Amino acid sequence: MPLNLDHIHPRGRGGSDRVSNLALACIGCNQAKNATPIEEFLKGRPALLAKILKQAKAPLRDAAAVNATRWALWRALQATGLPVATASGGRTKWNRSRTGAPKSHTLDALHVGHLETVTAWPSKVLVVTATGRGTYARTRTDRYGFPRLRLPRTKQVKGFATGDLVRATIPTGKNTGVHTGRVAVRTTGSFNITTRHGTVQGIGHRHVRLLQRADGYSYTTHPEARHRAAFPPPPEGGGIHAGGI
């Protein structure tokens, strides 16, 4: 169902365009309400009225903090003496429409600010996910909060720690092959490795080789094409020139 932005306190009665004075409404409700005060329009639905009025009184401190941080960053960058420019989301969308690029986070970053043209864009993107560095808790609990098993006091087993990026080469057996991913260690020396294709269980530590120590993040690559339905070729000629914050 198509939705409209509706002013909680009608603009015809002095309402502003402040974010907290806006609410989503279907076209029918928006037209029926028109310039009627919200208290009168929803007098038969007190629960919904209370919810909307609570939203209207919500402070904008989070938005203010983001704006303050953005301009503080801008001033800090200007202080370096390097050229700095600002741009809006509308400029990014306009740039993207000129080059024929579909919408994705990667391509939005490529089309920020002043842009002459784009000759190519990446076929793969690196996705970084914060995973943390484990927990200090040495027990696992059931759904009621009672301990159900104890964890070892040391994080490393046979030189590996849960979260390390490893590669296991299995010559024979049901797990035959090369498996690359994040390891979950066990005191028995039989590890699990989570790859992009799933989790492989029961891999002996003798077959495992360390690629990277766990640093609190996971790294994967995704085809850029998976973020959109089509991949039209970029226009020919010119070079990449994008900048701004």
JSON list of C-alpha atoms in Angstrom, two decimals:
[
{"chain": "A", "resi": 1, "resn": "MET", "atom": "CA", "xyz": [0.00, 0.00, 0.00]},
{"chain": "A", "resi": 2, "resn": "PRO", "atom": "CA", "xyz": [1.45, 3.43, -0.96]},
{"chain": "A", "resi": 3, "resn": "LEU", "atom": "CA", "xyz": [2.29, 5.63, 2.03]},
{"chain": "A", "resi": 4, "resn": "ASN", "atom": "CA", "xyz": [2.48, 9.40, 2.45]},
{"chain": "A", "resi": 5, "resn": "LEU", "atom": "CA", "xyz": [4.31, 11.62, 4.89]},
{"chain": "A", "resi": 6, "resn": "ASP", "atom": "CA", "xyz": [1.71, 13.32, 7.07]},
{"chain": "A", "resi": 7, "resn": "HIS", "atom": "CA", "xyz": [2.17, 16.26, 9.42]},
{"chain": "A", "resi": 8, "resn": "ILE", "atom": "CA", "xyz": [0.96, 15.28, 12.89]},
{"chain": "A", "resi": 9, "resn": "HIS", "atom": "CA", "xyz": [0.21, 18.89, 13.70]},
{"chain": "A", "resi": 10, "resn": "PRO", "atom": "CA", "xyz": [-1.11, 20.18, 10.32]},
{"chain": "A", "resi": 11, "resn": "ARG", "atom": "CA", "xyz": [0.97, 22.77, 8.54]},
{"chain": "A", "resi": 12, "resn": "GLY", "atom": "CA", "xyz": [-2.21, 24.77, 7.96]},
{"chain": "A", "resi": 13, "resn": "ARG", "atom": "CA", "xyz": [-2.46, 25.12, 11.75]},
{"chain": "A", "resi": 14, "resn": "GLY", "atom": "CA", "xyz": [1.17, 26.08, 12.28]},
{"chain": "A", "resi": 15, "resn": "GLY", "atom": "CA", "xyz": [2.82, 22.66, 12.20]},
{"chain": "A", "resi": 16, "resn": "SER", "atom": "CA", "xyz": [6.47, 22.50, 11.14]},
{"chain": "A", "resi": 17, "resn": "ASP", "atom": "CA", "xyz": [8.48, 20.16, 8.93]},
{"chain": "A", "resi": 18, "resn": "ARG", "atom": "CA", "xyz": [10.42, 18.98, 11.98]},
{"chain": "A", "resi": 19, "resn": "VAL", "atom": "CA", "xyz": [11.15, 15.24, 11.78]},
{"chain": "A", "resi": 20, "resn": "SER", "atom": "CA", "xyz": [9.24, 14.52, 14.97]},
{"chain": "A", "resi": 21, "resn": "ASN", "atom": "CA", "xyz": [6.15, 16.19, 13.46]},
{"chain": "A", "resi": 22, "resn": "LEU", "atom": "CA", "xyz": [6.08, 13.71, 10.57]},
{"chain": "A", "resi": 23, "resn": "ALA", "atom": "CA", "xyz": [4.41, 10.30, 10.44]},
{"chain": "A", "resi": 24, "resn": "LEU", "atom": "CA", "xyz": [3.66, 7.69, 7.81]},
{"chain": "A", "resi": 25, "resn": "ALA", "atom": "CA", "xyz": [0.03, 7.44, 6.73]},
{"chain": "A", "resi": 26, "resn": "CYS", "atom": "CA", "xyz": [-1.78, 5.69, 3.92]},
{"chain": "A", "resi": 27, "resn": "ILE", "atom": "CA", "xyz": [-3.19, 7.93, 1.19]},
{"chain": "A", "resi": 28, "resn": "GLY", "atom": "CA", "xyz": [-6.78, 7.46, 2.40]},
{"chain": "A", "resi": 29, "resn": "CYS", "atom": "CA", "xyz": [-6.02, 8.40, 6.01]},
{"chain": "A", "resi": 30, "resn": "ASN", "atom": "CA", "xyz": [-3.86, 11.31, 4.92]},
{"chain": "A", "resi": 31, "resn": "GLN", "atom": "CA", "xyz": [-6.64, 12.73, 2.78]},
{"chain": "A", "resi": 32, "resn": "ALA", "atom": "CA", "xyz": [-9.30, 12.07, 5.42]},
{"chain": "A", "resi": 33, "resn": "LYS", "atom": "CA", "xyz": [-7.28, 13.79, 8.13]},
{"chain": "A", "resi": 34, "resn": "ASN", "atom": "CA", "xyz": [-6.40, 16.80, 5.97]},
{"chain": "A", "resi": 35, "resn": "ALA", "atom": "CA", "xyz": [-6.00, 19.76, 8.39]},
{"chain": "A", "resi": 36, "resn": "THR", "atom": "CA", "xyz": [-7.97, 18.15, 11.22]},
{"chain": "A", "resi": 37, "resn": "PRO", "atom": "CA", "xyz": [-6.15, 18.20, 14.58]},
{"chain": "A", "resi": 38, "resn": "ILE", "atom": "CA", "xyz": [-4.73, 14.77, 15.37]},
{"chain": "A", "resi": 39, "resn": "GLU", "atom": "CA", "xyz": [-6.54, 14.68, 18.73]},
{"chain": "A", "resi": 40, "resn": "GLU", "atom": "CA", "xyz": [-9.89, 15.08, 16.97]},
{"chain": "A", "resi": 41, "resn": "PHE", "atom": "CA", "xyz": [-9.08, 12.73, 14.09]},
{"chain": "A", "resi": 42, "resn": "LEU", "atom": "CA", "xyz": [-8.03, 9.85, 16.38]},
{"chain": "A", "resi": 43, "resn": "LYS", "atom": "CA", "xyz": [-10.35, 10.48, 19.32]},
{"chain": "A", "resi": 44, "resn": "GLY", "atom": "CA", "xyz": [-11.84, 7.01, 18.74]},
{"chain": "A", "resi": 45, "resn": "ARG", "atom": "CA", "xyz": [-8.41, 5.33, 18.82]},
{"chain": "A", "resi": 46, "resn": "PRO", "atom": "CA", "xyz": [-6.74, 6.52, 22.05]},
{"chain": "A", "resi": 47, "resn": "ALA", "atom": "CA", "xyz": [-3.90, 3.96, 21.99]},
{"chain": "A", "resi": 48, "resn": "LEU", "atom": "CA", "xyz": [-2.75, 5.01, 18.53]},
{"chain": "A", "resi": 49, "resn": "LEU", "atom": "CA", "xyz": [-3.15, 8.68, 19.43]},
{"chain": "A", "resi": 50, "resn": "ALA", "atom": "CA", "xyz": [-0.96, 8.25, 22.52]},
{"chain": "A", "resi": 51, "resn": "LYS", "atom": "CA", "xyz": [1.72, 6.48, 20.44]},
{"chain": "A", "resi": 52, "resn": "ILE", "atom": "CA", "xyz": [1.83, 9.21, 17.81]},
{"chain": "A", "resi": 53, "resn": "LEU", "atom": "CA", "xyz": [1.90, 12.04, 20.36]},
{"chain": "A", "resi": 54, "resn": "LYS", "atom": "CA", "xyz": [4.76, 10.32, 22.19]},
{"chain": "A", "resi": 55, "resn": "GLN", "atom": "CA", "xyz": [6.70, 10.22, 18.92]},
{"chain": "A", "resi": 56, "resn": "ALA", "atom": "CA", "xyz": [6.02, 13.92, 18.35]},
{"chain": "A", "resi": 57, "resn": "LYS", "atom": "CA", "xyz": [7.61, 14.78, 21.70]},
{"chain": "A", "resi": 58, "resn": "ALA", "atom": "CA", "xyz": [10.72, 12.64, 21.15]},
{"chain": "A", "resi": 59, "resn": "PRO", "atom": "CA", "xyz": [13.93, 14.70, 21.40]},
{"chain": "A", "resi": 60, "resn": "LEU", "atom": "CA", "xyz": [16.22, 15.02, 18.40]},
{"chain": "A", "resi": 61, "resn": "ARG", "atom": "CA", "xyz": [19.47, 14.67, 20.38]},
{"chain": "A", "resi": 62, "resn": "ASP", "atom": "CA", "xyz": [20.65, 11.70, 18.29]},
{"chain": "A", "resi": 63, "resn": "ALA", "atom": "CA", "xyz": [20.23, 13.60, 15.02]},
{"chain": "A", "resi": 64, "resn": "ALA", "atom": "CA", "xyz": [21.88, 16.65, 16.60]},
{"chain": "A", "resi": 65, "resn": "ALA", "atom": "CA", "xyz": [24.86, 14.52, 17.72]},
{"chain": "A", "resi": 66, "resn": "VAL", "atom": "CA", "xyz": [25.32, 13.14, 14.20]},
{"chain": "A", "resi": 67, "resn": "ASN", "atom": "CA", "xyz": [25.20, 16.63, 12.65]},
{"chain": "A", "resi": 68, "resn": "ALA", "atom": "CA", "xyz": [27.63, 18.03, 15.22]},
{"chain": "A", "resi": 69, "resn": "THR", "atom": "CA", "xyz": [30.04, 15.16, 14.61]},
{"chain": "A", "resi": 70, "resn": "ARG", "atom": "CA", "xyz": [29.81, 15.61, 10.85]},
{"chain": "A", "resi": 71, "resn": "TRP", "atom": "CA", "xyz": [30.71, 19.30, 10.99]},
{"chain": "A", "resi": 72, "resn": "ALA", "atom": "CA", "xyz": [33.47, 18.69, 13.53]},
{"chain": "A", "resi": 73, "resn": "LEU", "atom": "CA", "xyz": [34.96, 16.18, 11.08]},
{"chain": "A", "resi": 74, "resn": "TRP", "atom": "CA", "xyz": [34.66, 18.72, 8.27]},
{"chain": "A", "resi": 75, "resn": "ARG", "atom": "CA", "xyz": [36.50, 21.39, 10.29]},
{"chain": "A", "resi": 76, "resn": "ALA", "atom": "CA", "xyz": [39.23, 18.89, 11.21]},
{"chain": "A", "resi": 77, "resn": "LEU", "atom": "CA", "xyz": [39.72, 17.94, 7.57]},
{"chain": "A", "resi": 78, "resn": "GLN", "atom": "CA", "xyz": [39.83, 21.61, 6.51]},
{"chain": "A", "resi": 79, "resn": "ALA", "atom": "CA", "xyz": [42.55, 22.21, 9.07]},
{"chain": "A", "resi": 80, "resn": "THR", "atom": "CA", "xyz": [44.83, 19.82, 7.14]},
{"chain": "A", "resi": 81, "resn": "GLY", "atom": "CA", "xyz": [44.95, 22.27, 4.25]},
{"chain": "A", "resi": 82, "resn": "LEU", "atom": "CA", "xyz": [43.73, 19.66, 1.78]},
{"chain": "A", "resi": 83, "resn": "PRO", "atom": "CA", "xyz": [40.75, 20.42, -0.50]},
{"chain": "A", "resi": 84, "resn": "VAL", "atom": "CA", "xyz": [37.50, 19.34, 1.19]},
{"chain": "A", "resi": 85, "resn": "ALA", "atom": "CA", "xyz": [33.99, 19.44, -0.25]},
{"chain": "A", "resi": 86, "resn": "THR", "atom": "CA", "xyz": [30.55, 18.55, 1.06]},
{"chain": "A", "resi": 87, "resn": "ALA", "atom": "CA", "xyz": [27.69, 16.96, -0.86]},
{"chain": "A", "resi": 88, "resn": "SER", "atom": "CA", "xyz": [24.16, 15.72, -0.29]},
{"chain": "A", "resi": 89, "resn": "GLY", "atom": "CA", "xyz": [22.44, 12.40, -0.88]},
{"chain": "A", "resi": 90, "resn": "GLY", "atom": "CA", "xyz": [20.59, 14.06, -3.74]},
{"chain": "A", "resi": 91, "resn": "ARG", "atom": "CA", "xyz": [23.90, 14.79, -5.47]},
{"chain": "A", "resi": 92, "resn": "THR", "atom": "CA", "xyz": [24.92, 11.15, -5.08]},
{"chain": "A", "resi": 93, "resn": "LYS", "atom": "CA", "xyz": [21.65, 9.97, -6.64]},
{"chain": "A", "resi": 94, "resn": "TRP", "atom": "CA", "xyz": [22.02, 12.43, -9.52]},
{"chain": "A", "resi": 95, "resn": "ASN", "atom": "CA", "xyz": [25.58, 11.25, -10.18]},
{"chain": "A", "resi": 96, "resn": "ARG", "atom": "CA", "xyz": [24.45, 7.63, -10.16]},
{"chain": "A", "resi": 97, "resn": "SER", "atom": "CA", "xyz": [21.64, 8.33, -12.61]},
{"chain": "A", "resi": 98, "resn": "ARG", "atom": "CA", "xyz": [24.12, 9.99, -15.01]},
{"chain": "A", "resi": 99, "resn": "THR", "atom": "CA", "xyz": [26.44, 6.99, -15.10]},
{"chain": "A", "resi": 100, "resn": "GLY", "atom": "CA", "xyz": [23.64, 4.40, -15.24]},
{"chain": "A", "resi": 101, "resn": "ALA", "atom": "CA", "xyz": [24.88, 2.64, -12.10]},
{"chain": "A", "resi": 102, "resn": "PRO", "atom": "CA", "xyz": [22.40, 0.68, -9.97]},
{"chain": "A", "resi": 103, "resn": "LYS", "atom": "CA", "xyz": [22.02, 1.52, -6.29]},
{"chain": "A", "resi": 104, "resn": "SER", "atom": "CA", "xyz": [24.28, -0.22, -3.79]},
{"chain": "A", "resi": 105, "resn": "HIS", "atom": "CA", "xyz": [26.43, 0.88, -0.85]},
{"chain": "A", "resi": 106, "resn": "THR", "atom": "CA", "xyz": [29.60, 0.42, -2.89]},
{"chain": "A", "resi": 107, "resn": "LEU", "atom": "CA", "xyz": [28.42, 2.37, -5.90]},
{"chain": "A", "resi": 108, "resn": "ASP", "atom": "CA", "xyz": [26.94, 5.11, -3.72]},
{"chain": "A", "resi": 109, "resn": "ALA", "atom": "CA", "xyz": [30.41, 5.64, -2.22]},
{"chain": "A", "resi": 110, "resn": "LEU", "atom": "CA", "xyz": [31.84, 5.85, -5.73]},
{"chain": "A", "resi": 111, "resn": "HIS", "atom": "CA", "xyz": [29.31, 8.53, -6.76]},
{"chain": "A", "resi": 112, "resn": "VAL", "atom": "CA", "xyz": [29.65, 10.93, -3.81]},
{"chain": "A", "resi": 113, "resn": "GLY", "atom": "CA", "xyz": [30.38, 14.60, -4.40]},
{"chain": "A", "resi": 114, "resn": "HIS", "atom": "CA", "xyz": [31.76, 16.23, -7.55]},
{"chain": "A", "resi": 115, "resn": "LEU", "atom": "CA", "xyz": [31.95, 13.63, -10.28]},
{"chain": "A", "resi": 116, "resn": "GLU", "atom": "CA", "xyz": [32.90, 13.93, -13.92]},
{"chain": "A", "resi": 117, "resn": "THR", "atom": "CA", "xyz": [32.45, 10.34, -15.04]},
{"chain": "A", "resi": 118, "resn": "VAL", "atom": "CA", "xyz": [33.06, 6.74, -14.01]},
{"chain": "A", "resi": 119, "resn": "THR", "atom": "CA", "xyz": [34.84, 4.33, -16.33]},
{"chain": "A", "resi": 120, "resn": "ALA", "atom": "CA", "xyz": [34.57, 1.16, -14.20]},
{"chain": "A", "resi": 121, "resn": "TRP", "atom": "CA", "xyz": [33.33, -0.13, -10.88]},
{"chain": "A", "resi": 122, "resn": "PRO", "atom": "CA", "xyz": [34.35, -3.15, -8.77]},
{"chain": "A", "resi": 123, "resn": "SER", "atom": "CA", "xyz": [33.06, -6.64, -9.49]},
{"chain": "A", "resi": 124, "resn": "LYS", "atom": "CA", "xyz": [33.65, -7.72, -5.87]},
{"chain": "A", "resi": 125, "resn": "VAL", "atom": "CA", "xyz": [33.28, -5.94, -2.54]},
{"chain": "A", "resi": 126, "resn": "LEU", "atom": "CA", "xyz": [34.94, -6.64, 0.79]},
{"chain": "A", "resi": 127, "resn": "VAL", "atom": "CA", "xyz": [32.44, -7.06, 3.62]},
{"chain": "A", "resi": 128, "resn": "VAL", "atom": "CA", "xyz": [33.85, -6.52, 7.13]},
{"chain": "A", "resi": 129, "resn": "THR", "atom": "CA", "xyz": [31.74, -7.62, 10.10]},
{"chain": "A", "resi": 130, "resn": "ALA", "atom": "CA", "xyz": [32.51, -6.89, 13.76]},
{"chain": "A", "resi": 131, "resn": "THR", "atom": "CA", "xyz": [32.52, -10.21, 15.62]},
{"chain": "A", "resi": 132, "resn": "GLY", "atom": "CA", "xyz": [34.11, -9.25, 18.93]},
{"chain": "A", "resi": 133, "resn": "ARG", "atom": "CA", "xyz": [36.93, -11.01, 20.75]},
{"chain": "A", "resi": 134, "resn": "GLY", "atom": "CA", "xyz": [34.96, -13.58, 22.68]},
{"chain": "A", "resi": 135, "resn": "THR", "atom": "CA", "xyz": [33.65, -13.30, 26.21]},
{"chain": "A", "resi": 136, "resn": "TYR", "atom": "CA", "xyz": [34.99, -13.37, 29.74]},
{"chain": "A", "resi": 137, "resn": "ALA", "atom": "CA", "xyz": [32.21, -15.75, 30.81]},
{"chain": "A", "resi": 138, "resn": "ARG", "atom": "CA", "xyz": [33.52, -19.25, 31.37]},
{"chain": "A", "resi": 139, "resn": "THR", "atom": "CA", "xyz": [30.12, -20.96, 31.40]},
{"chain": "A", "resi": 140, "resn": "ARG", "atom": "CA", "xyz": [27.25, -21.46, 29.01]},
{"chain": "A", "resi": 141, "resn": "THR", "atom": "CA", "xyz": [23.77, -21.08, 30.40]},
{"chain": "A", "resi": 142, "resn": "ASP", "atom": "CA", "xyz": [20.41, -22.62, 29.57]},
{"chain": "A", "resi": 143, "resn": "ARG", "atom": "CA", "xyz": [17.36, -20.54, 28.70]},
{"chain": "A", "resi": 144, "resn": "TYR", "atom": "CA", "xyz": [16.66, -20.04, 32.40]},
{"chain": "A", "resi": 145, "resn": "GLY", "atom": "CA", "xyz": [20.11, -18.59, 33.10]},
{"chain": "A", "resi": 146, "resn": "PHE", "atom": "CA", "xyz": [21.53, -21.60, 34.94]},
{"chain": "A", "resi": 147, "resn": "PRO", "atom": "CA", "xyz": [25.03, -22.86, 33.99]},
{"chain": "A", "resi": 148, "resn": "ARG", "atom": "CA", "xyz": [24.88, -25.93, 31.76]},
{"chain": "A", "resi": 149, "resn": "LEU", "atom": "CA", "xyz": [28.55, -26.37, 30.81]},
{"chain": "A", "resi": 150, "resn": "ARG", "atom": "CA", "xyz": [31.94, -24.98, 31.68]},
{"chain": "A", "resi": 151, "resn": "LEU", "atom": "CA", "xyz": [34.43, -23.52, 29.22]},
{"chain": "A", "resi": 152, "resn": "PRO", "atom": "CA", "xyz": [38.21, -23.93, 29.47]},
{"chain": "A", "resi": 153, "resn": "ARG", "atom": "CA", "xyz": [40.15, -21.19, 31.22]},
{"chain": "A", "resi": 154, "resn": "THR", "atom": "CA", "xyz": [42.56, -20.82, 28.30]},
{"chain": "A", "resi": 155, "resn": "LYS", "atom": "CA", "xyz": [41.43, -19.59, 24.89]},
{"chain": "A", "resi": 156, "resn": "GLN", "atom": "CA", "xyz": [44.13, -21.29, 22.83]},
{"chain": "A", "resi": 157, "resn": "VAL", "atom": "CA", "xyz": [44.12, -25.00, 22.06]},
{"chain": "A", "resi": 158, "resn": "LYS", "atom": "CA", "xyz": [47.01, -26.54, 20.12]},
{"chain": "A", "resi": 159, "resn": "GLY", "atom": "CA", "xyz": [48.09, -23.01, 19.17]},
{"chain": "A", "resi": 160, "resn": "PHE", "atom": "CA", "xyz": [44.69, -21.94, 17.82]},
{"chain": "A", "resi": 161, "resn": "ALA", "atom": "CA", "xyz": [41.93, -19.76, 19.28]},
{"chain": "A", "resi": 162, "resn": "THR", "atom": "CA", "xyz": [38.29, -19.54, 18.32]},
{"chain": "A", "resi": 163, "resn": "GLY", "atom": "CA", "xyz": [37.87, -16.94, 15.58]},
{"chain": "A", "resi": 164, "resn": "ASP", "atom": "CA", "xyz": [41.26, -17.49, 13.94]},
{"chain": "A", "resi": 165, "resn": "LEU", "atom": "CA", "xyz": [41.22, -17.64, 10.15]},
{"chain": "A", "resi": 166, "resn": "VAL", "atom": "CA", "xyz": [42.59, -21.04, 9.14]},
{"chain": "A", "resi": 167, "resn": "ARG", "atom": "CA", "xyz": [42.89, -23.42, 6.24]},
{"chain": "A", "resi": 168, "resn": "ALA", "atom": "CA", "xyz": [42.48, -27.17, 6.67]},
{"chain": "A", "resi": 169, "resn": "THR", "atom": "CA", "xyz": [43.60, -29.67, 4.05]},
{"chain": "A", "resi": 170, "resn": "ILE", "atom": "CA", "xyz": [41.93, -33.03, 4.58]},
{"chain": "A", "resi": 171, "resn": "PRO", "atom": "CA", "xyz": [43.39, -35.84, 2.42]},
{"chain": "A", "resi": 172, "resn": "THR", "atom": "CA", "xyz": [40.79, -38.53, 3.14]},
{"chain": "A", "resi": 173, "resn": "GLY", "atom": "CA", "xyz": [37.46, -39.13, 4.84]},
{"chain": "A", "resi": 174, "resn": "LYS", "atom": "CA", "xyz": [34.08, -37.46, 4.67]},
{"chain": "A", "resi": 175, "resn": "ASN", "atom": "CA", "xyz": [35.60, -33.98, 4.97]},
{"chain": "A", "resi": 176, "resn": "THR", "atom": "CA", "xyz": [38.11, -34.50, 2.15]},
{"chain": "A", "resi": 177, "resn": "GLY", "atom": "CA", "xyz": [39.15, -31.22, 0.56]},
{"chain": "A", "resi": 178, "resn": "VAL", "atom": "CA", "xyz": [40.44, -27.76, 1.46]},
{"chain": "A", "resi": 179, "resn": "HIS", "atom": "CA", "xyz": [38.37, -25.74, 3.93]},
{"chain": "A", "resi": 180, "resn": "THR", "atom": "CA", "xyz": [39.09, -22.07, 4.67]},
{"chain": "A", "resi": 181, "resn": "GLY", "atom": "CA", "xyz": [37.24, -20.15, 7.35]},
{"chain": "A", "resi": 182, "resn": "ARG", "atom": "CA", "xyz": [36.94, -19.29, 11.04]},
{"chain": "A", "resi": 183, "resn": "VAL", "atom": "CA", "xyz": [37.83, -22.01, 13.51]},
{"chain": "A", "resi": 184, "resn": "ALA", "atom": "CA", "xyz": [36.02, -22.98, 16.72]},
{"chain": "A", "resi": 185, "resn": "VAL", "atom": "CA", "xyz": [38.51, -24.82, 18.93]},
{"chain": "A", "resi": 186, "resn": "ARG", "atom": "CA", "xyz": [37.81, -27.76, 21.23]},
{"chain": "A", "resi": 187, "resn": "THR", "atom": "CA", "xyz": [40.04, -29.09, 24.02]},
{"chain": "A", "resi": 188, "resn": "THR", "atom": "CA", "xyz": [39.91, -32.49, 22.32]},
{"chain": "A", "resi": 189, "resn": "GLY", "atom": "CA", "xyz": [41.79, -31.07, 19.32]},
{"chain": "A", "resi": 190, "resn": "SER", "atom": "CA", "xyz": [38.83, -31.75, 17.04]},
{"chain": "A", "resi": 191, "resn": "PHE", "atom": "CA", "xyz": [37.88, -28.37, 15.59]},
{"chain": "A", "resi": 192, "resn": "ASN", "atom": "CA", "xyz": [34.95, -26.93, 13.63]},
{"chain": "A", "resi": 193, "resn": "ILE", "atom": "CA", "xyz": [35.59, -24.57, 10.73]},
{"chain": "A", "resi": 194, "resn": "THR", "atom": "CA", "xyz": [32.91, -22.20, 9.46]},
{"chain": "A", "resi": 195, "resn": "THR", "atom": "CA", "xyz": [33.37, -21.46, 5.77]},
{"chain": "A", "resi": 196, "resn": "ARG", "atom": "CA", "xyz": [31.23, -19.46, 3.37]},
{"chain": "A", "resi": 197, "resn": "HIS", "atom": "CA", "xyz": [29.54, -22.73, 2.40]},
{"chain": "A", "resi": 198, "resn": "GLY", "atom": "CA", "xyz": [28.70, -23.87, 5.95]},
{"chain": "A", "resi": 199, "resn": "THR", "atom": "CA", "xyz": [30.34, -25.44, 9.00]},
{"chain": "A", "resi": 200, "resn": "VAL", "atom": "CA", "xyz": [32.67, -28.42, 8.70]},
{"chain": "A", "resi": 201, "resn": "GLN", "atom": "CA", "xyz": [32.87, -30.36, 11.96]},
{"chain": "A", "resi": 202, "resn": "GLY", "atom": "CA", "xyz": [35.39, -32.70, 13.51]},
{"chain": "A", "resi": 203, "resn": "ILE", "atom": "CA", "xyz": [38.61, -31.55, 11.82]},
{"chain": "A", "resi": 204, "resn": "GLY", "atom": "CA", "xyz": [41.78, -32.67, 13.55]},
{"chain": "A", "resi": 205, "resn": "HIS", "atom": "CA", "xyz": [44.16, -29.89, 14.52]},
{"chain": "A", "resi": 206, "resn": "ARG", "atom": "CA", "xyz": [47.03, -31.62, 12.67]},
{"chain": "A", "resi": 207, "resn": "HIS", "atom": "CA", "xyz": [45.38, -30.67, 9.35]},
{"chain": "A", "resi": 208, "resn": "VAL", "atom": "CA", "xyz": [44.87, -27.01, 10.28]},
{"chain": "A", "resi": 209, "resn": "ARG", "atom": "CA", "xyz": [47.17, -24.13, 9.29]},
{"chain": "A", "resi": 210, "resn": "LEU", "atom": "CA", "xyz": [46.88, -20.60, 10.65]},
{"chain": "A", "resi": 211, "resn": "LEU", "atom": "CA", "xyz": [46.24, -17.79, 8.15]},
{"chain": "A", "resi": 212, "resn": "GLN", "atom": "CA", "xyz": [45.36, -14.88, 10.45]},
{"chain": "A", "resi": 213, "resn": "ARG", "atom": "CA", "xyz": [44.87, -14.39, 14.15]},
{"chain": "A", "resi": 214, "resn": "ALA", "atom": "CA", "xyz": [41.38, -13.32, 15.22]},
{"chain": "A", "resi": 215, "resn": "ASP", "atom": "CA", "xyz": [41.26, -9.51, 15.36]},
{"chain": "A", "resi": 216, "resn": "GLY", "atom": "CA", "xyz": [37.58, -9.04, 16.24]},
{"chain": "A", "resi": 217, "resn": "TYR", "atom": "CA", "xyz": [36.38, -8.86, 12.63]},
{"chain": "A", "resi": 218, "resn": "SER", "atom": "CA", "xyz": [35.38, -11.25, 9.87]},
{"chain": "A", "resi": 219, "resn": "TYR", "atom": "CA", "xyz": [36.21, -10.61, 6.23]},
{"chain": "A", "resi": 220, "resn": "THR", "atom": "CA", "xyz": [34.31, -11.93, 3.24]},
{"chain": "A", "resi": 221, "resn": "THR", "atom": "CA", "xyz": [33.99, -10.94, -0.39]},
{"chain": "A", "resi": 222, "resn": "HIS", "atom": "CA", "xyz": [30.71, -10.71, -2.26]},
{"chain": "A", "resi": 223, "resn": "PRO", "atom": "CA", "xyz": [30.12, -10.19, -5.95]},
{"chain": "A", "resi": 224, "resn": "GLU", "atom": "CA", "xyz": [28.96, -6.63, -6.48]},
{"chain": "A", "resi": 225, "resn": "ALA", "atom": "CA", "xyz": [26.34, -8.03, -8.89]},
{"chain": "A", "resi": 226, "resn": "ARG", "atom": "CA", "xyz": [24.54, -9.82, -6.05]},
{"chain": "A", "resi": 227, "resn": "HIS", "atom": "CA", "xyz": [23.42, -6.45, -4.67]},
{"chain": "A", "resi": 228, "resn": "ARG", "atom": "CA", "xyz": [21.35, -5.61, -7.71]},
{"chain": "A", "resi": 229, "resn": "ALA", "atom": "CA", "xyz": [19.31, -7.19, -10.48]},
{"chain": "A", "resi": 230, "resn": "ALA", "atom": "CA", "xyz": [21.34, -5.95, -13.44]},
{"chain": "A", "resi": 231, "resn": "PHE", "atom": "CA", "xyz": [24.89, -4.86, -14.15]},
{"chain": "A", "resi": 232, "resn": "PRO", "atom": "CA", "xyz": [24.90, -2.37, -17.04]},
{"chain": "A", "resi": 233, "resn": "PRO", "atom": "CA", "xyz": [28.31, -1.36, -18.42]},
{"chain": "A", "resi": 234, "resn": "PRO", "atom": "CA", "xyz": [29.55, 2.07, -17.33]},
{"chain": "A", "resi": 235, "resn": "PRO", "atom": "CA", "xyz": [29.90, 4.79, -19.97]},
{"chain": "A", "resi": 236, "resn": "GLU", "atom": "CA", "xyz": [33.09, 5.03, -21.95]},
{"chain": "A", "resi": 237, "resn": "GLY", "atom": "CA", "xyz": [35.68, 7.78, -21.74]},
{"chain": "A", "resi": 238, "resn": "GLY", "atom": "CA", "xyz": [36.90, 10.05, -18.98]},
{"chain": "A", "resi": 239, "resn": "GLY", "atom": "CA", "xyz": [38.24, 9.00, -15.60]},
{"chain": "A", "resi": 240, "resn": "ILE", "atom": "CA", "xyz": [37.14, 8.62, -12.02]},
{"chain": "A", "resi": 241, "resn": "HIS", "atom": "CA", "xyz": [36.94, 11.80, -10.00]},
{"chain": "A", "resi": 242, "resn": "ALA", "atom": "CA", "xyz": [34.89, 11.56, -6.81]},
{"chain": "A", "resi": 243, "resn": "GLY", "atom": "CA", "xyz": [35.30, 13.28, -3.50]},
{"chain": "A", "resi": 244, "resn": "GLY", "atom": "CA", "xyz": [33.61, 15.04, -0.61]},
{"chain": "A", "resi": 245, "resn": "ILE", "atom": "CA", "xyz": [32.04, 13.95, 2.64]}
]
